Coordinates of C-alpha atoms in Angstrom, one line a residue:
X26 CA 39.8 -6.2 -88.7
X27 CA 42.3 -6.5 -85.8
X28 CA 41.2 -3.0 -84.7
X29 CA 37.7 -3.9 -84.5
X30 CA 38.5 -7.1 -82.5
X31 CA 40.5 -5.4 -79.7
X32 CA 37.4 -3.3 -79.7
X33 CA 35.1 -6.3 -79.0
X34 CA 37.9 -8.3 -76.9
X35 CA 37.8 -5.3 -74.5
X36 CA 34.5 -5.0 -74.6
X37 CA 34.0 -8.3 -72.9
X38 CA 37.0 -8.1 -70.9
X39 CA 35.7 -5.5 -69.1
X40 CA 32.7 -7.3 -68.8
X41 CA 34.5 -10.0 -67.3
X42 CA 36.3 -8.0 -64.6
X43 CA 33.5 -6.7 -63.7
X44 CA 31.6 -9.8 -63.2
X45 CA 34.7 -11.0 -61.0
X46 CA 33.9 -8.1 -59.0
X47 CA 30.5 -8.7 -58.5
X48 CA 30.9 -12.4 -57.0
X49 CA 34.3 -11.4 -55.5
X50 CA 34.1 -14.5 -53.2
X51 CA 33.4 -16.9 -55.3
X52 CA 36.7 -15.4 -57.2
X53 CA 38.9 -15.0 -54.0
X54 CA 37.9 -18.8 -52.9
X55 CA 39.3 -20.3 -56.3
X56 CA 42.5 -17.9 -56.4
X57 CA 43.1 -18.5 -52.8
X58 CA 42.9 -22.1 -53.0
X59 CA 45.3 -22.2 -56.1
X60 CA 47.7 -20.1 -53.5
X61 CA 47.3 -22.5 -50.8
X62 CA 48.6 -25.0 -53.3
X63 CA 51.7 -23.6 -54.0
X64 CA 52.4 -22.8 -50.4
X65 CA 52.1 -26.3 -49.3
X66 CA 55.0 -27.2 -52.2
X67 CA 57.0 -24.7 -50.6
X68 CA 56.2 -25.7 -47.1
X69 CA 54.8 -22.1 -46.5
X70 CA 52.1 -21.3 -43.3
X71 CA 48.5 -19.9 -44.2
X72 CA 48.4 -17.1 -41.6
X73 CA 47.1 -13.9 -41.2
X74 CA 49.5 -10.9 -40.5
X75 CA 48.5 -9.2 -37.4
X76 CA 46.0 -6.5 -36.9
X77 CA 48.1 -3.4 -35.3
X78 CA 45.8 -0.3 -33.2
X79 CA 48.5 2.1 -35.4
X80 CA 50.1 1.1 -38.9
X81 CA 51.6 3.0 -41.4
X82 CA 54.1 0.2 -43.3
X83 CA 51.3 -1.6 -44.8
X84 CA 47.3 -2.5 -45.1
X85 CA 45.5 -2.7 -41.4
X86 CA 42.5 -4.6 -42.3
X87 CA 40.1 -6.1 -39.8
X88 CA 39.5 -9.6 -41.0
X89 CA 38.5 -12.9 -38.7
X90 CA 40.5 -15.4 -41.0
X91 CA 43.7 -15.4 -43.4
X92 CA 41.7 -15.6 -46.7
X93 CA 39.4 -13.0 -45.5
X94 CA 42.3 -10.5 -44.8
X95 CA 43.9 -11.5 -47.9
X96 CA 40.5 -10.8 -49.8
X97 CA 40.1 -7.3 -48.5
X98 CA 43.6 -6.4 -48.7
X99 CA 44.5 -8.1 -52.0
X100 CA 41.7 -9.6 -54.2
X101 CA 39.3 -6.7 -54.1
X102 CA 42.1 -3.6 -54.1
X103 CA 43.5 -5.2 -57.3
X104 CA 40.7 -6.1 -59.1
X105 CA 39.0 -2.7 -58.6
X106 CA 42.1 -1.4 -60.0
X107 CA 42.6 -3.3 -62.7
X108 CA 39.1 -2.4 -63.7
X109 CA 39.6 1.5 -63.2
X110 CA 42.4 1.6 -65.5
X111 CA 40.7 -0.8 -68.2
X112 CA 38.0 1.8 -67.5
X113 CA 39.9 4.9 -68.0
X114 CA 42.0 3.8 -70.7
X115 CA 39.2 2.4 -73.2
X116 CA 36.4 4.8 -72.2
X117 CA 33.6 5.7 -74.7
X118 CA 35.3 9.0 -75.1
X119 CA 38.7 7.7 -75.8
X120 CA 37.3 4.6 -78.6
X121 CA 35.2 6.9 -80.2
X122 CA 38.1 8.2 -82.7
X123 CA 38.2 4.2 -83.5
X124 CA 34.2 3.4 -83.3
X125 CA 33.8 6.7 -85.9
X126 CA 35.8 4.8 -88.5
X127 CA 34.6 1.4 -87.8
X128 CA 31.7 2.2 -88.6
X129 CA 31.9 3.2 -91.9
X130 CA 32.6 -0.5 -92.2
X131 CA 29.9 -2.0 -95.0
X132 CA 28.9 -4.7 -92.6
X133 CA 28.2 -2.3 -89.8
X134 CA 26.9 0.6 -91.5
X135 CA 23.7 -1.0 -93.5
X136 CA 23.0 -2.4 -90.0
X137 CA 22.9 1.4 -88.5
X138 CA 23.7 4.4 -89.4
X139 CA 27.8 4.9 -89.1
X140 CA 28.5 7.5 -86.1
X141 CA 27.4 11.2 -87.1
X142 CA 30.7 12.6 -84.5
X143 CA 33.7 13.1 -87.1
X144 CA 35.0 16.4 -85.9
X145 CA 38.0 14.5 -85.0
X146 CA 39.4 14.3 -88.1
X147 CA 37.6 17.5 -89.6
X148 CA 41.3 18.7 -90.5
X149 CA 42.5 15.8 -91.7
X150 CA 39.7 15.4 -94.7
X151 CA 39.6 17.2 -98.0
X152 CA 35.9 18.6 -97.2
X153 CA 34.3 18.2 -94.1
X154 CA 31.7 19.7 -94.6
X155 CA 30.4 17.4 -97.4
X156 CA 31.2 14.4 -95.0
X157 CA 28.0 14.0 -94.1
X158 CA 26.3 13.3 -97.5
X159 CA 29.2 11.3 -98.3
X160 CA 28.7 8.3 -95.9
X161 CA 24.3 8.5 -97.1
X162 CA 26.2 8.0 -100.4
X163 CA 28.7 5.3 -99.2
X164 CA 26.1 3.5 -97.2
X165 CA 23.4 3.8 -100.2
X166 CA 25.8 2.7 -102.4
X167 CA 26.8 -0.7 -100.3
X168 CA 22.8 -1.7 -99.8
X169 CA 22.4 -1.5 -103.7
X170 CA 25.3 -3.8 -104.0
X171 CA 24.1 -6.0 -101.3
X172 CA 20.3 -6.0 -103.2
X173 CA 22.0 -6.3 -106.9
X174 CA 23.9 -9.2 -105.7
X175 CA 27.2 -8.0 -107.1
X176 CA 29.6 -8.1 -104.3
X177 CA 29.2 -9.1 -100.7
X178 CA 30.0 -6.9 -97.7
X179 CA 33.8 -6.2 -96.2
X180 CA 33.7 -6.7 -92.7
X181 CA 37.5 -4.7 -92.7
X182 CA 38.3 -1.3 -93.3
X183 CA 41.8 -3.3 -95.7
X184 CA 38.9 -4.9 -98.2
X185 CA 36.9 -1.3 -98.3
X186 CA 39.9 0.8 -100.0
X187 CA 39.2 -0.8 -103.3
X188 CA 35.7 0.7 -102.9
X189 CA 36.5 4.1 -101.5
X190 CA 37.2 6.1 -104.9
X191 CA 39.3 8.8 -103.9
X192 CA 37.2 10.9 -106.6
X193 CA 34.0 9.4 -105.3
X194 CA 34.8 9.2 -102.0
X195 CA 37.6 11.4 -101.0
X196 CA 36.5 11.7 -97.3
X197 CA 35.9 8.3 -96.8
X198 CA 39.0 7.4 -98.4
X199 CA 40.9 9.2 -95.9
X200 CA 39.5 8.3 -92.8
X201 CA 39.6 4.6 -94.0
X202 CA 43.0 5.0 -94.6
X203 CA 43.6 6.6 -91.3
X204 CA 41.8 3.4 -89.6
X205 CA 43.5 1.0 -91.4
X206 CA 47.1 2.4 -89.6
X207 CA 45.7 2.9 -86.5
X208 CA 48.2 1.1 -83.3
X209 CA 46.4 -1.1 -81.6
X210 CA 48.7 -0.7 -78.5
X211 CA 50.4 2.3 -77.5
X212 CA 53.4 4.5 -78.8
X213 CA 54.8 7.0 -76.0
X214 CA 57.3 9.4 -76.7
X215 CA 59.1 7.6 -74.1
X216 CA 58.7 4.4 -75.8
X217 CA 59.9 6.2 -79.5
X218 CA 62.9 8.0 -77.7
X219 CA 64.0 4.0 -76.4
X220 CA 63.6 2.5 -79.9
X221 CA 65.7 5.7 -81.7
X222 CA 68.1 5.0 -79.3
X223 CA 68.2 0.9 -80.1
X224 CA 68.3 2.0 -83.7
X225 CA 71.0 4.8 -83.4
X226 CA 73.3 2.0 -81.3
X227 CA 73.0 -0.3 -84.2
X228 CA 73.9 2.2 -86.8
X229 CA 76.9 3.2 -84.9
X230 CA 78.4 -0.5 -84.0
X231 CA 77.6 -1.4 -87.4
X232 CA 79.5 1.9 -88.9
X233 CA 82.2 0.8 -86.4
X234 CA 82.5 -3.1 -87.8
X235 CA 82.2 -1.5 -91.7
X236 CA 85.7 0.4 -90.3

């Protein structure tokens, strides 16, 4: 369930950068403002750094007014980067591993048919090659629940294990267990290598206050 929020969270953050973009002044105006704010608390001037015929140390942008320069030197640099990473990181390439096993999902999948591109995981399943007519099984097998009345849909891939019979479903079973361990942020080596180390100090100043 948390997986398939993030999903729809950046979905419409995304959305929302973009939209920022689009009406970048209307944006600017209100962050500037809120800038202008705090600089009269701290007794700073509103002025616009000058325009040089040579720079090299930092931006040279032509602008009539301070909010202007700050717009094309700040506002619209960061927010088109902000939305390049979002872009990059959480591309329709890189969610599809996550959208595959969302939805196989009960509540999704009688909706539409759950995405046919599982090659991702081809090694991880017992047999791939009867994934296919698996999920018409799992689907078909949902929608005569749902028309029998006898149990309503899981919207999470933790309430669908009960229903994925390993001798039924095997392939299913997997991936749904794969989904349901998925990180939702990220896990570098870096990041691993950092928490070892916390762990491996701890071990050894507790080892040392044992002795």
């Amino acid at each position: 369930m948390y997986i398939k929020r993030m999903k729809e969270l950046m979905t419409q953050y995304i959305a929302c950068i973009e939209h920022y973009r689009n009406d970048v002044d209307s944006f600017h105006n209100r962050c500037y403002m809120d800038a202008l704010h705090l600089a009269q608390e701290i007794e700073a001037v509103e002025e616009k750094p000058k325009t040089a015929n040579r720079q090299i140390n930092r931006s040279n942008v032509p602008a009539e007014s301070a909010s202007e320069y700050f717009k094309r030197s700040i506002t619209i640099p960061f927010i088109d980067f902000i939305l390049s990473e979002m872009k990059s990181r959480f591309s329709e390439n890189n969610r599809l591993p996550v959208s595959s096993i969302l939805s196989l999902i009960p509540a999704i999948a009688i909706d539409k048919e759950p995405l046919a591109n599982f090659s991702i995981y081809q090694d991880d399943v017992p047999s791939f090659s009867a994934l296919t007519s698996e999920i018409d099984q799992w689907t078909f097998y949902w929608r005569h629940k749902v028309a029998s009345g006898e149990a309503t849909l899981p919207d999470n891939l933790i309430d669908c294990l009960p229903h994925a019979d390993k001798d039924v479903f095997p392939n299913i079973r997997v991936l749904i267990e794969i989904g349901c361990v998925f990180p939702v942020t990220s896990a570098e080596a870096g990041r691993c290598c950092r928490v070892c180390n916390r762990l491996s100090g701890y071990s050894g100043y507790s080892d040392i206050r044992k002795n």
